[in-house]
mmCIF file of C-alpha atoms in Angstrom:
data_model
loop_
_atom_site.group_PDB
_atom_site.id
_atom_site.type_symbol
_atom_site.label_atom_id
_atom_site.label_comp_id
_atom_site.label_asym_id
_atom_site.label_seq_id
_atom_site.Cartn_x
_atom_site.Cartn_y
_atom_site.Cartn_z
ATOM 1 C CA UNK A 1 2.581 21.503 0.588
ATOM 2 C CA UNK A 2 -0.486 21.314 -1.542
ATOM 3 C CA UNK A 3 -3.796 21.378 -0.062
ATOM 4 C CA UNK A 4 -4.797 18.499 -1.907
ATOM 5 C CA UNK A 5 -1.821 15.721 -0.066
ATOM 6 C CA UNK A 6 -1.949 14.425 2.570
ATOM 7 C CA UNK A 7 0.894 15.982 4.347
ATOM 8 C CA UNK A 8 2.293 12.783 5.780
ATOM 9 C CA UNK A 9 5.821 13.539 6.286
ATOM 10 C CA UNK A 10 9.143 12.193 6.894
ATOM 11 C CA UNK A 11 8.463 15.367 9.860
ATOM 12 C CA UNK A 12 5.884 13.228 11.611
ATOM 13 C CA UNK A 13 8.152 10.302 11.693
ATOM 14 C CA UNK A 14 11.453 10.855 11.782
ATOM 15 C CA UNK A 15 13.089 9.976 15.378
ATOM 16 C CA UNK A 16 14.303 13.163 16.447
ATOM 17 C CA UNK A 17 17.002 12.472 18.919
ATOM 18 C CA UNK A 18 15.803 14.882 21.987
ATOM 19 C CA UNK A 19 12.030 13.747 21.390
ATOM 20 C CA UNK A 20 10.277 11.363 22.981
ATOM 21 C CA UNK A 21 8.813 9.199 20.656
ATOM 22 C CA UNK A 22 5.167 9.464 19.478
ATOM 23 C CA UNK A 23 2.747 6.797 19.665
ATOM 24 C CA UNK A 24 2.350 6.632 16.257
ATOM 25 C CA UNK A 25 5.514 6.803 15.373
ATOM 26 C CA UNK A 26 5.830 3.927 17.842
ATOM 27 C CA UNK A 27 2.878 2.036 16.640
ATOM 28 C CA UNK A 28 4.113 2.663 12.636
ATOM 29 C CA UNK A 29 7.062 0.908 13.054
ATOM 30 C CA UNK A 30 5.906 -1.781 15.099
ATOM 31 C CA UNK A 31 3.290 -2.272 12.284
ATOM 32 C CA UNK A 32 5.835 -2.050 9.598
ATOM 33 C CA UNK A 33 8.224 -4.558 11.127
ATOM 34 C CA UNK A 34 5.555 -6.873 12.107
ATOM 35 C CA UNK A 35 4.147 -6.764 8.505
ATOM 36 C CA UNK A 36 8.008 -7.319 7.101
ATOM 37 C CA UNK A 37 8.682 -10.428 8.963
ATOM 38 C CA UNK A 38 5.064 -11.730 8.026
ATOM 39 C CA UNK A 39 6.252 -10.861 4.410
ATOM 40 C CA UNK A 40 9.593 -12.815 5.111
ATOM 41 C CA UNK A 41 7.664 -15.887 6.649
ATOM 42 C CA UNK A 42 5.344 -15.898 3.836
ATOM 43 C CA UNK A 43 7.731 -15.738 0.924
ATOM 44 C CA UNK A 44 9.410 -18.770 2.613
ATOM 45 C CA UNK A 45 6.548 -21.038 2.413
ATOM 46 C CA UNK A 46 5.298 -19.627 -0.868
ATOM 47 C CA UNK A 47 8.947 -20.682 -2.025
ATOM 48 C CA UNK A 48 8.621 -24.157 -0.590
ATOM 49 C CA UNK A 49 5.017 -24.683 -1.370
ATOM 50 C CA UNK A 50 6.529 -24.904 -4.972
ATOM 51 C CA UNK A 51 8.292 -28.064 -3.821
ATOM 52 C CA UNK A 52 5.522 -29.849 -2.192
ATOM 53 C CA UNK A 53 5.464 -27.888 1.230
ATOM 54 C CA UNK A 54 1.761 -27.782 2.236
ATOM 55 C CA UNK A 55 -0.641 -25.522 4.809
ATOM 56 C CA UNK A 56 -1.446 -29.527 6.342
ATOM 57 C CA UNK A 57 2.114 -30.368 6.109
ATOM 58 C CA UNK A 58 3.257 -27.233 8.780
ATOM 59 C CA UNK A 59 0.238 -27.964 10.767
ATOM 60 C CA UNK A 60 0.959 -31.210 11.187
ATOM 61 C CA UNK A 61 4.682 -29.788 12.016
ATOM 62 C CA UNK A 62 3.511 -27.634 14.515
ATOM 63 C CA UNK A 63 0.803 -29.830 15.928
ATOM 64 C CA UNK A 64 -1.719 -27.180 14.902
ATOM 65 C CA UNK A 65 -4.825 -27.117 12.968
ATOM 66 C CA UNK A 66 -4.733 -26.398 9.108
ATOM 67 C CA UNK A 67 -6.846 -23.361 9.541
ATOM 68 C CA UNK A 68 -4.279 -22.045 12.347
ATOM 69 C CA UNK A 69 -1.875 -22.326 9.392
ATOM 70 C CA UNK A 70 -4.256 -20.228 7.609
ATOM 71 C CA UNK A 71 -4.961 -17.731 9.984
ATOM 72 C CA UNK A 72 -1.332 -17.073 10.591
ATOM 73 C CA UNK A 73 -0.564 -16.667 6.607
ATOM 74 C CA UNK A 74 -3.222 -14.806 6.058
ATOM 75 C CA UNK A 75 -1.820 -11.807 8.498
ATOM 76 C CA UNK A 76 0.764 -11.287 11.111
ATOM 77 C CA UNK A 77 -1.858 -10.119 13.670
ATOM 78 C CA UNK A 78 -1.697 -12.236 16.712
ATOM 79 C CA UNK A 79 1.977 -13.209 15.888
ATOM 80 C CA UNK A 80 4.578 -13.562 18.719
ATOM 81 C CA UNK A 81 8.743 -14.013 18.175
ATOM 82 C CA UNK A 82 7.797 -17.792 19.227
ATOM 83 C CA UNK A 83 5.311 -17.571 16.283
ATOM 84 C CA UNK A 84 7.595 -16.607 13.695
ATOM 85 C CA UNK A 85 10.306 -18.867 14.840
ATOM 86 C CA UNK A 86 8.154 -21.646 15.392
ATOM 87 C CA UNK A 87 6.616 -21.243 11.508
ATOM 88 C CA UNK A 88 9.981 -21.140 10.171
ATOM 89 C CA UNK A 89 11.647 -23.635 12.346
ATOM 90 C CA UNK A 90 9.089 -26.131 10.316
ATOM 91 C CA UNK A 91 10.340 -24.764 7.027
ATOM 92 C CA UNK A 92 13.809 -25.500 8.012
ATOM 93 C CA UNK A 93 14.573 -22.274 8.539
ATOM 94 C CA UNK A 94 15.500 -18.888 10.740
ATOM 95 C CA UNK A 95 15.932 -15.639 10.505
ATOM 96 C CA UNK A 96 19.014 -13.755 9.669
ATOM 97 C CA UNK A 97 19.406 -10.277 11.490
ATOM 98 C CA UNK A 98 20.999 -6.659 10.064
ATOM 99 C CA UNK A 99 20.199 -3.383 12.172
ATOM 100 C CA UNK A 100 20.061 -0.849 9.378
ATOM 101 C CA UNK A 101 19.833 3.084 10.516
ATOM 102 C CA UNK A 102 17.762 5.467 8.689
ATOM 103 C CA UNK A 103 20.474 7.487 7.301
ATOM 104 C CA UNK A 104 21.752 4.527 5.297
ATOM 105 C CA UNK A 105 18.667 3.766 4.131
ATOM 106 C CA UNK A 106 18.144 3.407 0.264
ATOM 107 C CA UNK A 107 16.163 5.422 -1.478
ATOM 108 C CA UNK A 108 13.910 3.579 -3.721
ATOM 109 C CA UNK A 109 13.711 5.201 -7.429
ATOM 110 C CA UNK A 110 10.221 3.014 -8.194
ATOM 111 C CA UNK A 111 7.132 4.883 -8.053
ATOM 112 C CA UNK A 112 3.631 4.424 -10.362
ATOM 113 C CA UNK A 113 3.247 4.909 -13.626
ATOM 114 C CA UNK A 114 1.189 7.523 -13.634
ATOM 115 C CA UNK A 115 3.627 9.626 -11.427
ATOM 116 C CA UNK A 116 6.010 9.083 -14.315
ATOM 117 C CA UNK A 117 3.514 10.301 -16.510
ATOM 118 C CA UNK A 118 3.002 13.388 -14.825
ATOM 119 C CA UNK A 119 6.809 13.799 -15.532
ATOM 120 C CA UNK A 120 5.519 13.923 -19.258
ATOM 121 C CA UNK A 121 8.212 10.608 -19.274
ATOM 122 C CA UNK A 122 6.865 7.832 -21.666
ATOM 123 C CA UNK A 123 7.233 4.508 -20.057
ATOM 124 C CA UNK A 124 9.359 3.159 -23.003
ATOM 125 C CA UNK A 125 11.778 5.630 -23.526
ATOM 126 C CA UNK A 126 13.605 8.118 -22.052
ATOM 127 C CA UNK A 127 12.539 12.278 -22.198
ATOM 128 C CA UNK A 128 12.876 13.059 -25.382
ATOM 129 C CA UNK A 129 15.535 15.565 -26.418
ATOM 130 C CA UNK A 130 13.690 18.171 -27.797
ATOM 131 C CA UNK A 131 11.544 18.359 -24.776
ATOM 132 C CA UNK A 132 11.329 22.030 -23.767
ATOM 133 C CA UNK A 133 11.411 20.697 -19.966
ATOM 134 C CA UNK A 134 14.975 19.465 -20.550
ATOM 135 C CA UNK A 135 16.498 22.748 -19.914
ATOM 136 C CA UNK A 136 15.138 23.823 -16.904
ATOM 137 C CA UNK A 137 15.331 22.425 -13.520
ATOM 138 C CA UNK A 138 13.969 19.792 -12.441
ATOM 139 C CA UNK A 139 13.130 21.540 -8.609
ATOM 140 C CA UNK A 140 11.718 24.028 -10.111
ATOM 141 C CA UNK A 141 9.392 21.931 -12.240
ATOM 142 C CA UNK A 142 8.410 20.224 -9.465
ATOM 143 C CA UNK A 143 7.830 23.055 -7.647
ATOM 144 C CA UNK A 144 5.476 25.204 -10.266
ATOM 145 C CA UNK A 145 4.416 22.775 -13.185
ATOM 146 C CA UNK A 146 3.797 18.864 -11.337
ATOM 147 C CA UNK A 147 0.651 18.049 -9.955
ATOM 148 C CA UNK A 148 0.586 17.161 -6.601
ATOM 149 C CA UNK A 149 1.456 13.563 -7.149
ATOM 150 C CA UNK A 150 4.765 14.075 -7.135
ATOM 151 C CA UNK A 151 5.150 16.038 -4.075
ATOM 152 C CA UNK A 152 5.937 13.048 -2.107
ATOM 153 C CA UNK A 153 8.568 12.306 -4.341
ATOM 154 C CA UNK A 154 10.052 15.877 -4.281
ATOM 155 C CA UNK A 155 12.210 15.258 -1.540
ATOM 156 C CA UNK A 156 14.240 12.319 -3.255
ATOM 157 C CA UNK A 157 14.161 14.083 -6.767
ATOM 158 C CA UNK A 158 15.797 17.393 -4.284
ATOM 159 C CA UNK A 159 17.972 15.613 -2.007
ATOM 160 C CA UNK A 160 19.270 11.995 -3.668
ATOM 161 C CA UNK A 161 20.964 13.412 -6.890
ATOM 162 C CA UNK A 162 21.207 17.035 -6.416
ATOM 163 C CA UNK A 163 24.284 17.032 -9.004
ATOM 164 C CA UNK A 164 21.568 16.706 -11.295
ATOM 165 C CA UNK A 165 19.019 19.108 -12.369
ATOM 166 C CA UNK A 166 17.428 17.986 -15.618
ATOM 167 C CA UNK A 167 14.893 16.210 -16.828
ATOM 168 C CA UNK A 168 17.716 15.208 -19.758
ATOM 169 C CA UNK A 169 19.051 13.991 -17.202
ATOM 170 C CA UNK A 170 16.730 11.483 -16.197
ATOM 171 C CA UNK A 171 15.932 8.360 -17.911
ATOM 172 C CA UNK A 172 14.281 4.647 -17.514
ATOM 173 C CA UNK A 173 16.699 1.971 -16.756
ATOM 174 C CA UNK A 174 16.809 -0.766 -19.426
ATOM 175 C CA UNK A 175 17.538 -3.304 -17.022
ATOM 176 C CA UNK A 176 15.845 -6.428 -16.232
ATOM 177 C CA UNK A 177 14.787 -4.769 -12.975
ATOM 178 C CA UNK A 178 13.058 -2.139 -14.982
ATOM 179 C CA UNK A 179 11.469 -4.123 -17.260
ATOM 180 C CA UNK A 180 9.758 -6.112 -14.271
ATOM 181 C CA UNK A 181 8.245 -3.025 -13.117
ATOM 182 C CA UNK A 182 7.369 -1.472 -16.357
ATOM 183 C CA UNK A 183 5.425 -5.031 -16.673
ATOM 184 C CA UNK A 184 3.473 -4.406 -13.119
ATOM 185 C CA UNK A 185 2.582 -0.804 -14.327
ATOM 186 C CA UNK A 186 5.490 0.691 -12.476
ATOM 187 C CA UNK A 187 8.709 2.650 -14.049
ATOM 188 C CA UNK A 188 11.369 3.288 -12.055
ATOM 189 C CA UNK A 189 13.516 6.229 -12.653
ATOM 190 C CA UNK A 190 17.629 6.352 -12.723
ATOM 191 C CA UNK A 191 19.713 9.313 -13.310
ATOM 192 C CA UNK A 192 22.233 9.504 -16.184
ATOM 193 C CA UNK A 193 25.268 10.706 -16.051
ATOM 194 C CA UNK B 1 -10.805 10.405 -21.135
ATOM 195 C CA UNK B 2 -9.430 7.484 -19.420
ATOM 196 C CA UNK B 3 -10.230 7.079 -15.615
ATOM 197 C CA UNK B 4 -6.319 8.310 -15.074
ATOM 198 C CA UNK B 5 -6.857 11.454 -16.456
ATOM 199 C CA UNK B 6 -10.550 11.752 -14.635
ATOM 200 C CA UNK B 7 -8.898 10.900 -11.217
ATOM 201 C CA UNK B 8 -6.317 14.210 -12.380
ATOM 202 C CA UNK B 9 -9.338 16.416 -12.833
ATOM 203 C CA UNK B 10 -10.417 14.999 -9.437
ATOM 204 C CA UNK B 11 -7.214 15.372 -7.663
ATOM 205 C CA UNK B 12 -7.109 19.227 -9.506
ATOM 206 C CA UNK B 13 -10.596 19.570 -7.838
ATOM 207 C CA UNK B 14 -9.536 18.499 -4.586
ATOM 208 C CA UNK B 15 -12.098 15.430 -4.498
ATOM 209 C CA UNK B 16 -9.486 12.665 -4.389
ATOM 210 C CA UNK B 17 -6.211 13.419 -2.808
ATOM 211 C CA UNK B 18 -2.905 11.296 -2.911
ATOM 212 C CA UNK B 19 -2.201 9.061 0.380
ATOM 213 C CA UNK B 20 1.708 8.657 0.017
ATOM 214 C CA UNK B 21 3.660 6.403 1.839
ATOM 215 C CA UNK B 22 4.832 7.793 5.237
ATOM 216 C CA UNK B 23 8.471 7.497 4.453
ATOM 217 C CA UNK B 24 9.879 9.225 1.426
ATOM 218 C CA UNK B 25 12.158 7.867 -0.448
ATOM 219 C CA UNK B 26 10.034 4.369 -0.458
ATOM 220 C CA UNK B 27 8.751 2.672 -2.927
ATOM 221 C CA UNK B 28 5.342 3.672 -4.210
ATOM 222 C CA UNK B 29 4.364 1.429 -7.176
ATOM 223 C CA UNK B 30 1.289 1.354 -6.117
ATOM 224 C CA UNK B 31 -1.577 3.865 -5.528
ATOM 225 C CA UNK B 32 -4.142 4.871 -2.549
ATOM 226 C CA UNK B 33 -6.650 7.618 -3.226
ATOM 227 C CA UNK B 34 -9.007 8.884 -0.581
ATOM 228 C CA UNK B 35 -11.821 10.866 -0.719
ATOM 229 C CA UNK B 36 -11.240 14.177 1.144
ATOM 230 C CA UNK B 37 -13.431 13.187 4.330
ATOM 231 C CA UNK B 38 -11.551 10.216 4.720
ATOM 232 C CA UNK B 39 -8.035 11.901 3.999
ATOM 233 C CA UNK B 40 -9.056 14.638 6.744
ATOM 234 C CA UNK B 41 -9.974 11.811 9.479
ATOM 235 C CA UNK B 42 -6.842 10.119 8.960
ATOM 236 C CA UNK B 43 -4.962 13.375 9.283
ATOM 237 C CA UNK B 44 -7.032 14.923 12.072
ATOM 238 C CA UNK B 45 -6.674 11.881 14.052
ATOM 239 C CA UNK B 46 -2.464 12.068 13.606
ATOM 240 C CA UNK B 47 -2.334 15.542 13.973
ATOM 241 C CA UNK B 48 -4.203 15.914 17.619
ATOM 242 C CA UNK B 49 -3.111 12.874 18.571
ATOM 243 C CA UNK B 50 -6.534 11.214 18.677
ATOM 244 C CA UNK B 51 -6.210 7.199 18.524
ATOM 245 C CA UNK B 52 -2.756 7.962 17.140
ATOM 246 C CA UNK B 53 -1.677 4.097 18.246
ATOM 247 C CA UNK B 54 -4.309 2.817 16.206
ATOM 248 C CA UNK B 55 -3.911 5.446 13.571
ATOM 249 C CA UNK B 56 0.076 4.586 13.317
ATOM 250 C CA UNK B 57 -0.998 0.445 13.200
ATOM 251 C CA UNK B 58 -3.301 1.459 9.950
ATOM 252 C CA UNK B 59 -1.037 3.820 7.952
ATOM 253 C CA UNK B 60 1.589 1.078 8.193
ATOM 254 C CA UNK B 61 -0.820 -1.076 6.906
ATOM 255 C CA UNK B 62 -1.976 1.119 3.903
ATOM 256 C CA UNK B 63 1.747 1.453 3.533
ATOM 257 C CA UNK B 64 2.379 -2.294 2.753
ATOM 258 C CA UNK B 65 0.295 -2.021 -0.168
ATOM 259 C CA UNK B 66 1.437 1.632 -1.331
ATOM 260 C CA UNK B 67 5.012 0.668 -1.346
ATOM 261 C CA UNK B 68 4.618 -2.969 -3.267
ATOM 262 C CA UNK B 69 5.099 -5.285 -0.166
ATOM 263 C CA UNK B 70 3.336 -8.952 -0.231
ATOM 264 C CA UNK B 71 -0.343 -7.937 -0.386
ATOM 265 C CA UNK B 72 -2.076 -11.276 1.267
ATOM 266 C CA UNK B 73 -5.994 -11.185 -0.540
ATOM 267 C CA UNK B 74 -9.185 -13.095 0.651
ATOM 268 C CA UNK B 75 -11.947 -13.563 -1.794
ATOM 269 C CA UNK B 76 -13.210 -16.354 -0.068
ATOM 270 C CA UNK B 77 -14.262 -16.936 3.131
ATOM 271 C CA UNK B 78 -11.237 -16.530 5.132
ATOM 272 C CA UNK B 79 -11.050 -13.364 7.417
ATOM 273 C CA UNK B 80 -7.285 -12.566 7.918
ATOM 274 C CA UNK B 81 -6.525 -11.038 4.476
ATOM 275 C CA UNK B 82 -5.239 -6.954 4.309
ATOM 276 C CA UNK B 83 -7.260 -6.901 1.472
ATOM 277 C CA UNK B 84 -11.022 -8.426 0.782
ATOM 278 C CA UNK B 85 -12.964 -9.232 -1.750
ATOM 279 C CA UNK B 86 -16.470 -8.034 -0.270
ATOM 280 C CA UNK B 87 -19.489 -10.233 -1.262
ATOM 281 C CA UNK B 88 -21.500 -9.918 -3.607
ATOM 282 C CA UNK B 89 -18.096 -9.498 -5.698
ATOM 283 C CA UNK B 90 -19.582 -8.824 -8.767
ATOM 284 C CA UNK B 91 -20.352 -5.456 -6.871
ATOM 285 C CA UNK B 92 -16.504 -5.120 -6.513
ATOM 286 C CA UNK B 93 -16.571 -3.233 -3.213
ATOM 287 C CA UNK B 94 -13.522 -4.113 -1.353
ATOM 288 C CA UNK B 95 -11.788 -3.843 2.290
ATOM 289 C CA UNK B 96 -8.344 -2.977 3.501
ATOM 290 C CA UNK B 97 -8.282 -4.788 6.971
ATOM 291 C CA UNK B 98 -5.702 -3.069 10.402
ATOM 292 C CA UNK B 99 -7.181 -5.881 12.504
ATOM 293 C CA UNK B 100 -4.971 -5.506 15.498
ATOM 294 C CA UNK B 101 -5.067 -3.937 17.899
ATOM 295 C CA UNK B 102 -8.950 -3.411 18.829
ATOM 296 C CA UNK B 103 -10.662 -1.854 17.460
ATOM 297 C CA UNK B 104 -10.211 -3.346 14.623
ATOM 298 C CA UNK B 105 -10.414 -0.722 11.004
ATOM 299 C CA UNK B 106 -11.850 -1.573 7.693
ATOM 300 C CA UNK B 107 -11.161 1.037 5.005
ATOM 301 C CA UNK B 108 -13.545 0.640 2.399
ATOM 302 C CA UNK B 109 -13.029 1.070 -1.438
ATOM 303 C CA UNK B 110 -13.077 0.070 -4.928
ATOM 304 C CA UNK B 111 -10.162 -0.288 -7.610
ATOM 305 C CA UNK B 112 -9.834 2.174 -10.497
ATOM 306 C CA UNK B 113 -7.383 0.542 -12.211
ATOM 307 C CA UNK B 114 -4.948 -2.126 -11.512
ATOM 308 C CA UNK B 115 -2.212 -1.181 -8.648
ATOM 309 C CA UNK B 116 -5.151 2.090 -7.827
ATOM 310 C CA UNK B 117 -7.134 1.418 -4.981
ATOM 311 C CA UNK B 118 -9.897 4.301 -4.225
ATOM 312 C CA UNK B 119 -10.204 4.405 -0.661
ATOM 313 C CA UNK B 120 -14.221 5.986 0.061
ATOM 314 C CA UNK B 121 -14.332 6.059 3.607
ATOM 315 C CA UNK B 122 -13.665 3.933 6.920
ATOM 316 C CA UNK B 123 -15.420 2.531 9.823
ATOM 317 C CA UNK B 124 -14.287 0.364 12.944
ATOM 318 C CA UNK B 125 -15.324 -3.271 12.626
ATOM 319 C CA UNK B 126 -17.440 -2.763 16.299
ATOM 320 C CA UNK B 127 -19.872 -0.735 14.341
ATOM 321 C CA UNK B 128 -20.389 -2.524 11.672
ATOM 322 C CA UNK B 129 -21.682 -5.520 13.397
ATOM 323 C CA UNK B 130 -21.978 -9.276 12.160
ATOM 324 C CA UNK B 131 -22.063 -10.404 8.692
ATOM 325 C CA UNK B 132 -25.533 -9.134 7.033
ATOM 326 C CA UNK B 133 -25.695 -6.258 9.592
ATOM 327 C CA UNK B 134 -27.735 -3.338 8.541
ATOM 328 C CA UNK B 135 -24.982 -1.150 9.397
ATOM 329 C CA UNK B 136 -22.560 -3.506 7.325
ATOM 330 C CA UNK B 137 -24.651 -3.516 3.994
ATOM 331 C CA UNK B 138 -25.304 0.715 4.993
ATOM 332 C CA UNK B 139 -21.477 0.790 4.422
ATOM 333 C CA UNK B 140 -20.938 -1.296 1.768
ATOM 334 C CA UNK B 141 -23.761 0.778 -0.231
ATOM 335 C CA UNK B 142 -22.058 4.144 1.308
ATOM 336 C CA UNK B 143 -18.804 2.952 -0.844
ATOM 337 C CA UNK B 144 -21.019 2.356 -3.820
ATOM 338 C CA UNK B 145 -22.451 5.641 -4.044
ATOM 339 C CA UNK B 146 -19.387 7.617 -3.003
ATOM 340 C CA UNK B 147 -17.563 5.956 -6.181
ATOM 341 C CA UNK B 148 -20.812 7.089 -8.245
ATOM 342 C CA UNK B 149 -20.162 10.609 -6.933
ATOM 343 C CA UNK B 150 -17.037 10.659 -7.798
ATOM 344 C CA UNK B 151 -16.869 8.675 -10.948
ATOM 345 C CA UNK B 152 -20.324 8.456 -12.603
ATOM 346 C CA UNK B 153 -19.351 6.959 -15.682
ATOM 347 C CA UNK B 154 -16.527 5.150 -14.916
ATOM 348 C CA UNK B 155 -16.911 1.159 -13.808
ATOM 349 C CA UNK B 156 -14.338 -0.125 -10.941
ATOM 350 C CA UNK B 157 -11.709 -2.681 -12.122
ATOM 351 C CA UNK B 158 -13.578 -5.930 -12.856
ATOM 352 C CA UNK B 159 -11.447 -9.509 -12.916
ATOM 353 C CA UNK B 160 -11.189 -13.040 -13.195
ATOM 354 C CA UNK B 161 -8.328 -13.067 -10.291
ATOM 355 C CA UNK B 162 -6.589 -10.895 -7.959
ATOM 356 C CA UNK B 163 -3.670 -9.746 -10.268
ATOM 357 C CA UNK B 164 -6.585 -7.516 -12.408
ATOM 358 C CA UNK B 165 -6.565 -5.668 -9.335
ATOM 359 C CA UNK B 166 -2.907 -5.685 -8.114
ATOM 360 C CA UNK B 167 -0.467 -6.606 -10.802
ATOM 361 C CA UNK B 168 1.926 -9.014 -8.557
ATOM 362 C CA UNK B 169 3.513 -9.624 -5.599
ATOM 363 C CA UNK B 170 0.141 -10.828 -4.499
ATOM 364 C CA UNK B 171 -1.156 -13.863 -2.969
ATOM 365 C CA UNK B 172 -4.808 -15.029 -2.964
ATOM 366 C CA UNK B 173 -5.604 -17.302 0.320
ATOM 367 C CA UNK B 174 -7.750 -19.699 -1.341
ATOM 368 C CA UNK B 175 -4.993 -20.526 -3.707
ATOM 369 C CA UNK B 176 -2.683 -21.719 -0.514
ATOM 370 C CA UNK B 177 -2.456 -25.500 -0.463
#
């Protein structure tokens, strides 16, 4: 690990299953799902303010003050399960459950431009062919050549397609998907076959 | 030389380093830099276990920016925004806000470039006082001149809204009906 990242690790997180469990790893993921269903909540009355839903409308719903509204859009802070199902019971609405474990997880391929730059990747095209990178593998440039940006990364570009070594190998999807994040300033990368 | 290829000569010097998401394999279209003092609080207070609660509550929160979650942005006058637009904004000094539990954490910083968020340093909200503190106006200056150390001739991102400083899935409070 290079001196210069911050060596926050799947390590420190993961659930071992003869640990106890951390307080912060404890604290993390109570965070994380707290700021998800705030995320969920939010995107539903984003999606309905577009049809006329209002911040007075849910207070007056909920028999609570505009600013309450406010407060509890802004961030998930003081939220309880009543809270969310209170805020989306006056949207019509409830939440729909899946337990997902961590070793089914999905691997997300989107990461910054500028990491994809430091892969010497353009963000309109893929590698090119002549590129004297193509040839040798892609571990080991990550391991001697890539700044430490993409150290984080290291572990998906080792451990998700590891049938693939390349950089030839390794292109920008052309898909609508893609082009949305190539518009936000992000690239996301897909392996070729 | 753009301010991407200063913050690499930065990174290479070891005066800015990378603040990942905590879970590989996530999404990380966005960017947090830290200066090293900051990076080595946040780490020495995981590692030994120090606050580690409160430490957990703000890396998730970082996190929810890092990995392109719904980034909730006050430039007004409401309070309950992750992110804030410090007054005066023309000074573009900003806040990322882990408000619960107390103490409550605001990570100063400025933007480099849209989706890059240069974290300076970090204080707990206790210290800092009211609104118009001296210690709140010592901290806001503190993230002024640790951005002029770091990038003297280089401005911080500058905009007429909140997508010059994150590109989307963004929402500005004041814009809530």
């Amino acid at each position: 690990m290079s001196e210069h990242t911050f060596p926050r690790t799947w390590s420190t997180l993961e659930p071992s299953s003869d640990d106890a469990l951390s307080p912060a790893q404890l604290n993390y993921f109570r965070e994380r799902m707290r700021n998800r269903i705030h995320e969920a909540v939010l995107r539903k009355f984003l999606a309905q303010s577009e049809t006329g839903l209002t911040r007075a409308k849910l207070a007056k719903r909920l028999r609570k003050r505009p600013e309450q509204i406010t407060r509890w859009l802004g961030a998930p802070g003081n939220w309880t399960l009543e809270t969310v199902s209170d805020l989306l019971l006056a949207m019509n609405a409830e939440l729909d459950f899946e337990v997902a474990e961590w070793g089914s997880r999905h691997k997300s391929n989107v990461a910054h431009s500028s990491i994809c730059s430091a892969l010497a990747l353009s963000e309109t095209g893929s590698a090119p062919e002549s590129s004297p990178r193509q040839h040798g593998s892609l571990v080991r440039l990550l391991q001697a050549e890539t700044s430490p940006l993409l150290e984080p990364h290291a572990e998906f570009f080792q451990t998700e397609q590891p049938a693939h070594e390349t950089l030839g190998n390794i292109r920008i999807t052309t898909g609508r998907s893609a082009e949305r994040q190539q518009k936000r300033g992000a690239v996301a990368l897909a392996y070729s076959d | 030389m753009s301010i991407r290829e200063w913050i690499a000569v930065l990174r290479g010097e070891g005066r800015l380093r990378l603040l990942p998401p905590m879970m590989p394999g996530a999404p990380h279209p966005r960017l947090i830099y830290a200066a090293p003092e900051l990076q080595a609080e946040l780490e020495q207070s995981w590692d030994l276990g120090q606050s580690t609660d409160r430490i957990g509550r703000l890396l998730a929160n970082l996190d929810t920016y890092s990995t392109g979650g719904l980034v909730v942005v006050s430039t007004g006058v409401e309070n309950t925004a992750l992110f804030k637009h410090l007054d005066p904004r023309a000074e573009e000094v900003w806040e990322i806000r882990s408000r619960d539990p107390k103490p409550s954490i605001r990570v100063f910083g400025r933007f480099a470039e849209v989706d890059i968020f240069i974290a300076t340093h970090m204080c707990t909200r206790g210290y800092l006082g009211g609104p118009g503190s001296r210690e709140w106006r010592d901290e806001f200056e503190r993230c002024k001149t640790e951005w002029s150390k770091l990038f003297s001739t280089f401005e911080p991102v500058t905009g007429p809204d909140v997508r010059a400083y994150i590109s989307e899935n963004v929402v500005d409070l004041r814009t809530i009906e």
